[in-house]
Coordinates of C-alpha atoms in Angstrom, one line a residue:
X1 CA -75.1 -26.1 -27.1
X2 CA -76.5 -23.9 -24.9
X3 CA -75.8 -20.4 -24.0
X4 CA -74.8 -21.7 -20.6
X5 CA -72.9 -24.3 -21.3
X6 CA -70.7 -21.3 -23.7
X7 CA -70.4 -19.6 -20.7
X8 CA -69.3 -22.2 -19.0
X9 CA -66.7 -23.5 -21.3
X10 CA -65.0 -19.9 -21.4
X11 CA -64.9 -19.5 -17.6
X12 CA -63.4 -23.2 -17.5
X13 CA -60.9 -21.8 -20.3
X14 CA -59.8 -18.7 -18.2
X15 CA -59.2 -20.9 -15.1
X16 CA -57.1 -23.3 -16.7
X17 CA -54.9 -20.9 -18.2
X18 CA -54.2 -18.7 -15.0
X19 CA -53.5 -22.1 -13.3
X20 CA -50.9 -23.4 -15.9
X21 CA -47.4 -21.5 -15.3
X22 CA -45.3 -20.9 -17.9
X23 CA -41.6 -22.3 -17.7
X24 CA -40.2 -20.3 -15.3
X25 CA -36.7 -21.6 -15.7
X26 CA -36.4 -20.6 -19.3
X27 CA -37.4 -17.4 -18.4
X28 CA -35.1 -17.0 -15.4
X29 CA -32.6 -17.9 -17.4
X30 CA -33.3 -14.8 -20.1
X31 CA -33.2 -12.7 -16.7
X32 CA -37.0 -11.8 -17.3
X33 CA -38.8 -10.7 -14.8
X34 CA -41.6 -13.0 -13.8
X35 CA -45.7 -11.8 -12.6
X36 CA -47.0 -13.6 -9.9
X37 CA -43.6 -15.4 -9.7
X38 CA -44.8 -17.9 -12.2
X39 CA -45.9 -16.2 -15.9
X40 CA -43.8 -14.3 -18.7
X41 CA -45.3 -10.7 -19.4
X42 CA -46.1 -12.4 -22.5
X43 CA -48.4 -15.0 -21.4
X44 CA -49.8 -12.5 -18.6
X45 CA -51.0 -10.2 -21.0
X46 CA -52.7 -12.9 -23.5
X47 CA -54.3 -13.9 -20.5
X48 CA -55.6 -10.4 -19.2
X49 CA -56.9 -9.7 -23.0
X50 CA -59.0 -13.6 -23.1
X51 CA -60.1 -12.4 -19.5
X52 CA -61.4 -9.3 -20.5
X53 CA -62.9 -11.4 -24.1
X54 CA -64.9 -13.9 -21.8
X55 CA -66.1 -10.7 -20.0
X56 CA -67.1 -8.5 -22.6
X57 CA -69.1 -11.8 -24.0
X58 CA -70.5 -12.8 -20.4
X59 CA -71.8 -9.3 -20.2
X60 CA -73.6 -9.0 -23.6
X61 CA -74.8 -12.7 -23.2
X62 CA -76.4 -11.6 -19.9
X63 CA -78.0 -8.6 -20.9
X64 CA -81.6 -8.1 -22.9
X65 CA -80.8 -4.5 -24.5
X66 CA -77.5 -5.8 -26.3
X67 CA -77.0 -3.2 -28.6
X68 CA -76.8 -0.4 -25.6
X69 CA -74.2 -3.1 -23.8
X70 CA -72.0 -2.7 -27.1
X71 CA -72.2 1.0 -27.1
X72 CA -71.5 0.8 -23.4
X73 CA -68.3 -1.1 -24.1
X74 CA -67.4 0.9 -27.2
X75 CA -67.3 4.2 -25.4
X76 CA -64.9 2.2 -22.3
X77 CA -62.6 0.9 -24.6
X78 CA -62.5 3.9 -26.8
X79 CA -61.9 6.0 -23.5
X80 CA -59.4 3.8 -21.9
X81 CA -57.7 3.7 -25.1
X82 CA -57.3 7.6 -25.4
X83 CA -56.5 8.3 -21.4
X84 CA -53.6 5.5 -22.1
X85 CA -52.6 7.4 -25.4
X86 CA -52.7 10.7 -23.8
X87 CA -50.8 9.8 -20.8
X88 CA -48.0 7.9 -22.7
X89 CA -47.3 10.6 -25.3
X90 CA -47.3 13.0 -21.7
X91 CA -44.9 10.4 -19.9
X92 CA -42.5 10.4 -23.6
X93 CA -42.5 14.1 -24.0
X94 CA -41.7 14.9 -20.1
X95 CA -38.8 12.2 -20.1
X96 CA -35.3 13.6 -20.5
X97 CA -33.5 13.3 -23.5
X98 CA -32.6 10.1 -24.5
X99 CA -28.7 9.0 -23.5
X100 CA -27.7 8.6 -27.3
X101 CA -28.3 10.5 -30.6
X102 CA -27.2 10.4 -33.9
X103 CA -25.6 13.3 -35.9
X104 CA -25.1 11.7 -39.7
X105 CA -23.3 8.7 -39.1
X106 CA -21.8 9.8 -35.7
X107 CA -23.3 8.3 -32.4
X108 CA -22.8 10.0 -29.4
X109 CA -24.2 10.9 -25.9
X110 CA -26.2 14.2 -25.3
X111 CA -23.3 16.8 -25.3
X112 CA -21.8 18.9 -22.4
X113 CA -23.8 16.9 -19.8
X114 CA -23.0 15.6 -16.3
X115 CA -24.4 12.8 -15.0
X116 CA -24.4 11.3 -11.2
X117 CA -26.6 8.4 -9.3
X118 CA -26.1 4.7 -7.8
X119 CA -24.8 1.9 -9.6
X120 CA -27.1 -0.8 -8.8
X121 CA -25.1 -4.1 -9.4
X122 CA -28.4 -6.8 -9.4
X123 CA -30.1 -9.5 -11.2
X124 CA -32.4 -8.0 -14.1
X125 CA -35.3 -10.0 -12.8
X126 CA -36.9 -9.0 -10.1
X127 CA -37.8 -12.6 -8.7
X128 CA -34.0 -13.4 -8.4
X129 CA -33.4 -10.4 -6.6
X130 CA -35.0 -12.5 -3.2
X131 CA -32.8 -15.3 -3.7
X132 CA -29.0 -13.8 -4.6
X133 CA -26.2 -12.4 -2.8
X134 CA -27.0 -8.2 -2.4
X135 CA -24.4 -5.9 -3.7
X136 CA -23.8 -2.5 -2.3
X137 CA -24.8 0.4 -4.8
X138 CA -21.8 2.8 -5.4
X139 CA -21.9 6.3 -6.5
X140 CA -20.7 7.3 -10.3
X141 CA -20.3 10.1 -12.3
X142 CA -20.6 10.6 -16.0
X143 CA -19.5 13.7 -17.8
X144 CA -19.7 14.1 -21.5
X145 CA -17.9 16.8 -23.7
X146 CA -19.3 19.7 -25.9
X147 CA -18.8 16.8 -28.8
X148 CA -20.9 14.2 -26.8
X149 CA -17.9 11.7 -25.6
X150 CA -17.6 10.8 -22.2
X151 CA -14.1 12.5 -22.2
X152 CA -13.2 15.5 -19.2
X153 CA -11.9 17.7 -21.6
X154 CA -11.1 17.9 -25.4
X155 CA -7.3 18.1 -26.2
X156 CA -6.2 20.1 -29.2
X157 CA -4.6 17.0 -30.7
X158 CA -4.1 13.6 -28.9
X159 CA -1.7 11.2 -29.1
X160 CA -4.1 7.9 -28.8
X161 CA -7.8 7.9 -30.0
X162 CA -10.2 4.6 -28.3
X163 CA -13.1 3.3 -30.1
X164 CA -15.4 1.0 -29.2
X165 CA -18.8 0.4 -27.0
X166 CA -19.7 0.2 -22.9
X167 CA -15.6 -1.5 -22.8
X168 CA -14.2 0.9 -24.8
X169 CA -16.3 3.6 -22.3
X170 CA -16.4 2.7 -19.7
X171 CA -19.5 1.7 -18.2
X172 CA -20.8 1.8 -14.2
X173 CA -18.0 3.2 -13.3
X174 CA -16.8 7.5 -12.4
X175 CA -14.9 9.1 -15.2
X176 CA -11.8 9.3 -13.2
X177 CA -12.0 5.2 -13.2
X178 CA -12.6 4.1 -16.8
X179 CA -9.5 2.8 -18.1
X180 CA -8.7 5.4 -20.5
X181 CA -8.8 7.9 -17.8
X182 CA -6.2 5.8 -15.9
X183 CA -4.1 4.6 -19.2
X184 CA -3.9 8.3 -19.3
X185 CA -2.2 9.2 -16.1
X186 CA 0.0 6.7 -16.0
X187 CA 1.6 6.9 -19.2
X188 CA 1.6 10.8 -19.8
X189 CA -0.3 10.6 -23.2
X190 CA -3.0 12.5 -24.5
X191 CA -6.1 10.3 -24.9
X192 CA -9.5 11.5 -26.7
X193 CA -12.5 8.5 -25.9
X194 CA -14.9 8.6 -29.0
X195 CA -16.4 4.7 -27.6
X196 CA -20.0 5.0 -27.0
X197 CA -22.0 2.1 -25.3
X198 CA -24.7 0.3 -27.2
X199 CA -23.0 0.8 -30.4
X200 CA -20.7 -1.7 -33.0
X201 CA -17.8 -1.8 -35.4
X202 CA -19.7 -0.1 -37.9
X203 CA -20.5 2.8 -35.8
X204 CA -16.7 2.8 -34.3
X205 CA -15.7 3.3 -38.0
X206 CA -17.8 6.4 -38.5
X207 CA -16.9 7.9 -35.0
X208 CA -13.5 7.1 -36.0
X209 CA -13.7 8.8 -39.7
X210 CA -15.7 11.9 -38.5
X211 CA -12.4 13.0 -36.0
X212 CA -9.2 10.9 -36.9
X213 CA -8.0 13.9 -39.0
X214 CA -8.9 16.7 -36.0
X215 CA -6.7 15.3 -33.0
X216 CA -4.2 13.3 -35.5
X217 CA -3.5 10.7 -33.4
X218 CA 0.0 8.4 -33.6
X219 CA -2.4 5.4 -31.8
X220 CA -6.1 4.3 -32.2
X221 CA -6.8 1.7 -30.0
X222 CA -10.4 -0.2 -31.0
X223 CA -12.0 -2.5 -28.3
X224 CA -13.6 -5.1 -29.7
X225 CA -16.5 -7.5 -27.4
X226 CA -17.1 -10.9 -28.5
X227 CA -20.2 -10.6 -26.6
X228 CA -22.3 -8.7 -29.3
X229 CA -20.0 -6.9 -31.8
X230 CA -20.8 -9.6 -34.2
X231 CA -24.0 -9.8 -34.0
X232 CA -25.1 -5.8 -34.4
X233 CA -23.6 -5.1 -37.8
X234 CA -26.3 -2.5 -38.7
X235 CA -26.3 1.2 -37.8
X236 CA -29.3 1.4 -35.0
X237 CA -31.6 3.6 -35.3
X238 CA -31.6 6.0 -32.6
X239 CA -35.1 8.1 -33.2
X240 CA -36.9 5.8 -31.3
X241 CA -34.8 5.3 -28.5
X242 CA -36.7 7.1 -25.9
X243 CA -39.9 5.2 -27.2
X244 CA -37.8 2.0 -26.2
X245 CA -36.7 3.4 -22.9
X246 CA -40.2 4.6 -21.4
X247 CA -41.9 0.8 -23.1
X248 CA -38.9 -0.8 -21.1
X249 CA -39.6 1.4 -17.9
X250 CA -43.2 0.7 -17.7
X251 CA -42.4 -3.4 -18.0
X252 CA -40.5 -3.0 -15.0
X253 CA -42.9 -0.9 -13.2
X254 CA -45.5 -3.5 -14.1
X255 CA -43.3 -6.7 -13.3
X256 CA -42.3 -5.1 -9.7
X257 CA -45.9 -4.5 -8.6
X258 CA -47.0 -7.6 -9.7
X259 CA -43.9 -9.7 -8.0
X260 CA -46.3 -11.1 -5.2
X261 CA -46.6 -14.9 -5.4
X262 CA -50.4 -15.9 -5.7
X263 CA -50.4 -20.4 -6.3
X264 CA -48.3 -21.7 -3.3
X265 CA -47.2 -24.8 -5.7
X266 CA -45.2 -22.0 -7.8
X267 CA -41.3 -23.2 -8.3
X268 CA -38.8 -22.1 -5.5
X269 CA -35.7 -21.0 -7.5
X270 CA -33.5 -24.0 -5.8
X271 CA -35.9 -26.1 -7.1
X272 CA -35.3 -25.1 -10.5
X273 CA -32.7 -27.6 -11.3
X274 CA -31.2 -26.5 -14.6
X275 CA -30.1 -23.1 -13.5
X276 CA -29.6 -24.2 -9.9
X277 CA -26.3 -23.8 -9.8
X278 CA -26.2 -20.0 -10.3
X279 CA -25.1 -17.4 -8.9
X280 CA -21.1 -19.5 -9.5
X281 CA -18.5 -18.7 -6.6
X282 CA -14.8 -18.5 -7.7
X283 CA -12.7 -21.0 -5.3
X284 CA -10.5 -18.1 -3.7
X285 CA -10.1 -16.7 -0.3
X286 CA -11.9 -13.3 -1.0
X287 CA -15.0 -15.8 -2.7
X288 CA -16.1 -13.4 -5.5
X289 CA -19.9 -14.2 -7.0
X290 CA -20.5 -13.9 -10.2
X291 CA -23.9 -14.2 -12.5
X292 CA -24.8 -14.4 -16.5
X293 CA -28.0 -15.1 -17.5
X294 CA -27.7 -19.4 -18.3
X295 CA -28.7 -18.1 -22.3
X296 CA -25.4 -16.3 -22.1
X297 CA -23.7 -19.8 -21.6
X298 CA -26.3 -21.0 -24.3
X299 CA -24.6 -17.8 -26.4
X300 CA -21.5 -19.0 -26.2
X301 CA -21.7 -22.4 -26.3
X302 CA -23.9 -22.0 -29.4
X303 CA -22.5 -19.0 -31.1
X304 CA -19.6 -20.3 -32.7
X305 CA -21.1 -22.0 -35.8
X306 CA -23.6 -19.4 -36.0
X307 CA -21.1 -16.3 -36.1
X308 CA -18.1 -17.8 -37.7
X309 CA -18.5 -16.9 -41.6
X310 CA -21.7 -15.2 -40.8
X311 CA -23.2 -12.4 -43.1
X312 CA -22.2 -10.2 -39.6
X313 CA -19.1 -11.9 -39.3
X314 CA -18.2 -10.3 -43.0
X315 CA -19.9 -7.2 -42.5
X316 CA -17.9 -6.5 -39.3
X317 CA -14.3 -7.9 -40.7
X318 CA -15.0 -5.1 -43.0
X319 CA -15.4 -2.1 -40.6
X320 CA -12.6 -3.3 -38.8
X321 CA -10.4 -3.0 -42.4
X322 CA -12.0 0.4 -42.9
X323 CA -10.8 1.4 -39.3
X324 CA -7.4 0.5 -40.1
X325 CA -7.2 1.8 -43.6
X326 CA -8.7 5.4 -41.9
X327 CA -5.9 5.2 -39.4
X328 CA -3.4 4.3 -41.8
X329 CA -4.6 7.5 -44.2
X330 CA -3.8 9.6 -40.9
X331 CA -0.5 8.2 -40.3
X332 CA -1.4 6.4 -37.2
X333 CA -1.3 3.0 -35.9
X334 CA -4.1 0.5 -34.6
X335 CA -4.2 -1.8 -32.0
X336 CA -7.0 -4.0 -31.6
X337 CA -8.0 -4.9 -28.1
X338 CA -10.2 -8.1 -28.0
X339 CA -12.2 -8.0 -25.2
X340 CA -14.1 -11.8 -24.2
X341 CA -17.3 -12.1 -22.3
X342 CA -17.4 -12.4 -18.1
X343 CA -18.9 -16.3 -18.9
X344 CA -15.5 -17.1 -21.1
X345 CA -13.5 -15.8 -18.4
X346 CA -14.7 -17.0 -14.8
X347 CA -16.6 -20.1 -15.9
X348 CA -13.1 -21.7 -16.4
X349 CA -12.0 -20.9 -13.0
X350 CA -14.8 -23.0 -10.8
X351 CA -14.0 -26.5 -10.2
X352 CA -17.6 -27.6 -8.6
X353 CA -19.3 -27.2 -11.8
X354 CA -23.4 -29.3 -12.1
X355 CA -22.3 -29.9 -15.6
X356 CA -25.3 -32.2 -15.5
X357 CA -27.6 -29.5 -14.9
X358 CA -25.5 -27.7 -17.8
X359 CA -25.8 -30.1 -19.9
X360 CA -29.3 -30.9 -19.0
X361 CA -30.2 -26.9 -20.0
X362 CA -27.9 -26.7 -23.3
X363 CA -30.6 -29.4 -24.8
X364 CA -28.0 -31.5 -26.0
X365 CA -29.4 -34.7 -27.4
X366 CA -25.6 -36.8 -27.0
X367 CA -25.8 -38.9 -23.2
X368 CA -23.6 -36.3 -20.1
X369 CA -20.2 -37.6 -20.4
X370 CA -17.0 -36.6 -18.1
X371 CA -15.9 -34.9 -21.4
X372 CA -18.6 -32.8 -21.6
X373 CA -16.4 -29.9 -19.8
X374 CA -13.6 -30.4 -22.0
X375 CA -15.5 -30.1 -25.0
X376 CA -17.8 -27.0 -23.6
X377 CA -14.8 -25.0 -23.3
X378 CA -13.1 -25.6 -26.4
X379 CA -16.4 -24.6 -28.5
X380 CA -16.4 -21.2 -26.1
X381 CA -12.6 -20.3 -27.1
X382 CA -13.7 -20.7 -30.8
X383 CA -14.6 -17.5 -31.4
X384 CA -11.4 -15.9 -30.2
X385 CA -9.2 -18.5 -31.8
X386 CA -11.0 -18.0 -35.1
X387 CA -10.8 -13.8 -34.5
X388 CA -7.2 -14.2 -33.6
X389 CA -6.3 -16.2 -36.7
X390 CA -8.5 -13.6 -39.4
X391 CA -6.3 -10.6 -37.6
X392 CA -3.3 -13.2 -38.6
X393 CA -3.7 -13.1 -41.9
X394 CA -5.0 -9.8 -42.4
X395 CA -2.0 -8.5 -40.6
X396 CA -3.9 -6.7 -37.4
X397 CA -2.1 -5.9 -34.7
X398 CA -4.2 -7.6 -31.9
X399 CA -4.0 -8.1 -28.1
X400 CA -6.3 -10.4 -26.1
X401 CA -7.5 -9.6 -22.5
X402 CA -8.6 -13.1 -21.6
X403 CA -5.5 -14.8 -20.1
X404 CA -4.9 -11.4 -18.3
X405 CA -8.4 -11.6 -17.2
X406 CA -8.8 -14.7 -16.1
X407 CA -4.9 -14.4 -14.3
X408 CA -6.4 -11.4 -11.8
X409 CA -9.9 -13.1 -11.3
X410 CA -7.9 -16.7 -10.0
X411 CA -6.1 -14.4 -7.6
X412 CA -9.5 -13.0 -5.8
X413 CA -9.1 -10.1 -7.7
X414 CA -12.7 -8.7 -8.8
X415 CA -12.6 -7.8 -11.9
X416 CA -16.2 -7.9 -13.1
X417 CA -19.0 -7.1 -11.4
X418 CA -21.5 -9.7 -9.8
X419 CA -24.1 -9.6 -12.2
X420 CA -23.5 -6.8 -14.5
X421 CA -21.1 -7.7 -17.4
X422 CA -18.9 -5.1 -17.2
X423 CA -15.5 -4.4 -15.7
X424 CA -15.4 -2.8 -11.8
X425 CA -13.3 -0.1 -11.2
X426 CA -10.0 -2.6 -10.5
X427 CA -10.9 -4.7 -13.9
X428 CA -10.5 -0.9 -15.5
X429 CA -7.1 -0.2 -13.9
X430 CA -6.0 -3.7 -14.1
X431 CA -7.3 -3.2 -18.0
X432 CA -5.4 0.0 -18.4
X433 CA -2.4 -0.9 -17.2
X434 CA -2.4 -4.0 -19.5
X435 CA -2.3 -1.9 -22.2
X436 CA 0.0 0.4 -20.9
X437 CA 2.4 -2.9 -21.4
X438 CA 1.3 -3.4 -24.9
X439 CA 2.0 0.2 -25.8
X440 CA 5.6 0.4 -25.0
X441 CA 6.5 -2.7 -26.8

């Protein structure tokens, strides 16, 4: 073959790939953000690398002095390579401290620090941004202590010690709202918050271990999330954490400049019928939205048979032992909170489900039947039922917030926020008084 005809296939090549789209739904349904409203980053970049390939090749194929072209191309890369290095290492040393650290086996927040800015309540990807309800940002504060706990002051002793993650902290709401803060004032008892968000049993344990015996507490509470507490059984590694942030920061940057839709065949979201039926609307007067990624639903429909009796499964029935045998050590009591995922709780309470559409993105092989719902939400209560019946035998004392939950968000109450995971401001009250109940009996 010819030289032209090589040149001709690789242009062909690079055509065909921009015009193919990768499957936005899937990807909606991570919450990525999309480029031109119809590629991952993923397949973006492969296809700016072959573009830049077929150019590199078209240049040297079109050229006589060939070896100068090379050099040419060699000193480009090489310089585009270093400016890019320089100004990376100059964007990760000029960034603030990174939100968590590690002291041992302690994880905590930068110390002393007081934090303020917007809560912005939206869809992680940019593309769904245009088609969802808008939520109003609100204003939060978030204060940490000399010991790097997101607590307003640190008692000489206290009389209940919390442990957990973003729950157990408190997380997009002011310090004067989490539900510690609140258990606090309305029971009279001094609480000390050693949660931290991002972390998992394992981590609770160590926080747990490192000050138990400092503010000898009569109560620990620990706040355990179905959501991921099973699944992060290993001690993160925080040294890289601000690597992770800036990487993360400049994918955003990169998706929300390249939003713009270029192919006017690209998929409208209502025309994407397997996660159509998103954003969900709970039937009550007030008419509360609420999001979660469809792989969420995939999560927990999924999950059970994958967690249950899991290596992470053992690994975190094992911290929660240690927790208790700690607390018992220090003469104090613990009361495990179980804490279920906003899918678990508000799916349940919509009656116009498109469980076709459901079932259609679940990839189940059986034919739809009408007791497709029954059986969805059976296997997305195994998880508790199963939790609930290890604590049983191991002779935990354990309290679950889903009724409760799912009680206040029947009545119009919002509880959770429309796209975030995490409890408002009333789900934190509502939370705190809860256990206020559980406490005095």
């Amino acid at each position: 073959m010819t030289k032209k005809w090589w040149l001709t296939i690789l242009i062909c090549g690079n055509v065909i790939l921009w015009l193919i789209p990768s499957d936005v739904a899937e990807i909606l349904a991570e919450d990525d953000d999309l480029i031109f409203e119809m590629y991952s980053l993923s397949k973006f970049a492969t296809q700016m690398i072959f573009l830049l390939v077929t150019i590199f090749v078209m240049d040297i194929a079109l050229r006589d002095n060939k070896k100068r072209c090379c050099l040419q191309w060699t000193i480009l890369a090489l310089s585009v390579a270093a400016t890019s290095f320089i100004a990376y290492m100059y964007l990760l040393t000029t960034l603030p401290a990174y939100f968590y650290q590690k002291t041992g086996n302690v994880v905590h927040r930068i110390p002393a620090q007081k934090t303020s800015g917007f809560f912005r309540d939206r869809p992680s990807s940019n593309y769904l941004q245009k088609y969802f309800p808008r939520v109003p940002s609100h204003h939060f504060t978030l204060t940490t202590d000399k010991n790097g706990f997101r607590n307003l002051d640190i008692p000489e002793t206290a009389d209940i010690l919390v442990i957990g993650d973003s729950f157990g902290e408190g997380y997009g709401v002011s310090d004067n709202e989490t539900w510690s803060q609140v258990l606090q004032n309305i029971t009279d008892k001094r609480i000390y918050n050693l949660s931290v968000t991002a972390t998992n049993p394992v981590h609770y344990y160590h926080n747990l271990k490192k000050y138990i015996r400092q503010f000898s507490p009569q109560l620990v509470i620990c706040m355990i999330f179905e959501g991921n507490d099973f699944r992060k059984y290993r001690i993160k590694s925080f040294a890289n954490a601000s690597d992770r942030m800036l990487r993360r920061r400049i994918k955003k940057r990169l998706a929300h400049y390249l939003r713009w839709r270029i192919f006017p065949w690209t998929s409208d979201y209502c025309k994407l019928k397997s996660i159509s039926w998103l954003p969900l609307v709970v039937p009550t007067a007030s008419k509360n939205y609420y999001h979660f990624s469809a792989k969420k639903i995939h999560n927990m429909y999924r999950a059970p048979r994958k967690i249950i009796g899991s290596r992470a499964w053992k690994v975190v029935w094992k911290a929660l032992a240690d927790i208790k045998k700690e607390a018992q050590e220090a003469q104090a009591e613990v009361l495990y909170v179980y804490v279920p995922c906003k899918t678990r709780v508000v799916m349940p309470l919509i009656t116009e489900h498109k469980w076709e559409a459901i079932h259609s993105y679940l990839g189940i092989k059986a034919p739809f039947s009408s007791k497709f719902a029954t059986h969805f939400f059976e296997k997305m209560d195994s998880i508790e039922r199963a939790f609930l019946q290890k604590s049983e035998q191991e002779n935990f004392q354990v309290v679950s917030t889903t009724t409760m939950l799912r009680q206040g968000s029947a009545k119009g109450r919002k509880l959770y926020f429309t796209y975030d995971d995490h409890w408002t401001a009333l789900g934190n009250k509502e939370i705190a008084e809860f256990i206020a109940q559980c406490i005095k009996k």
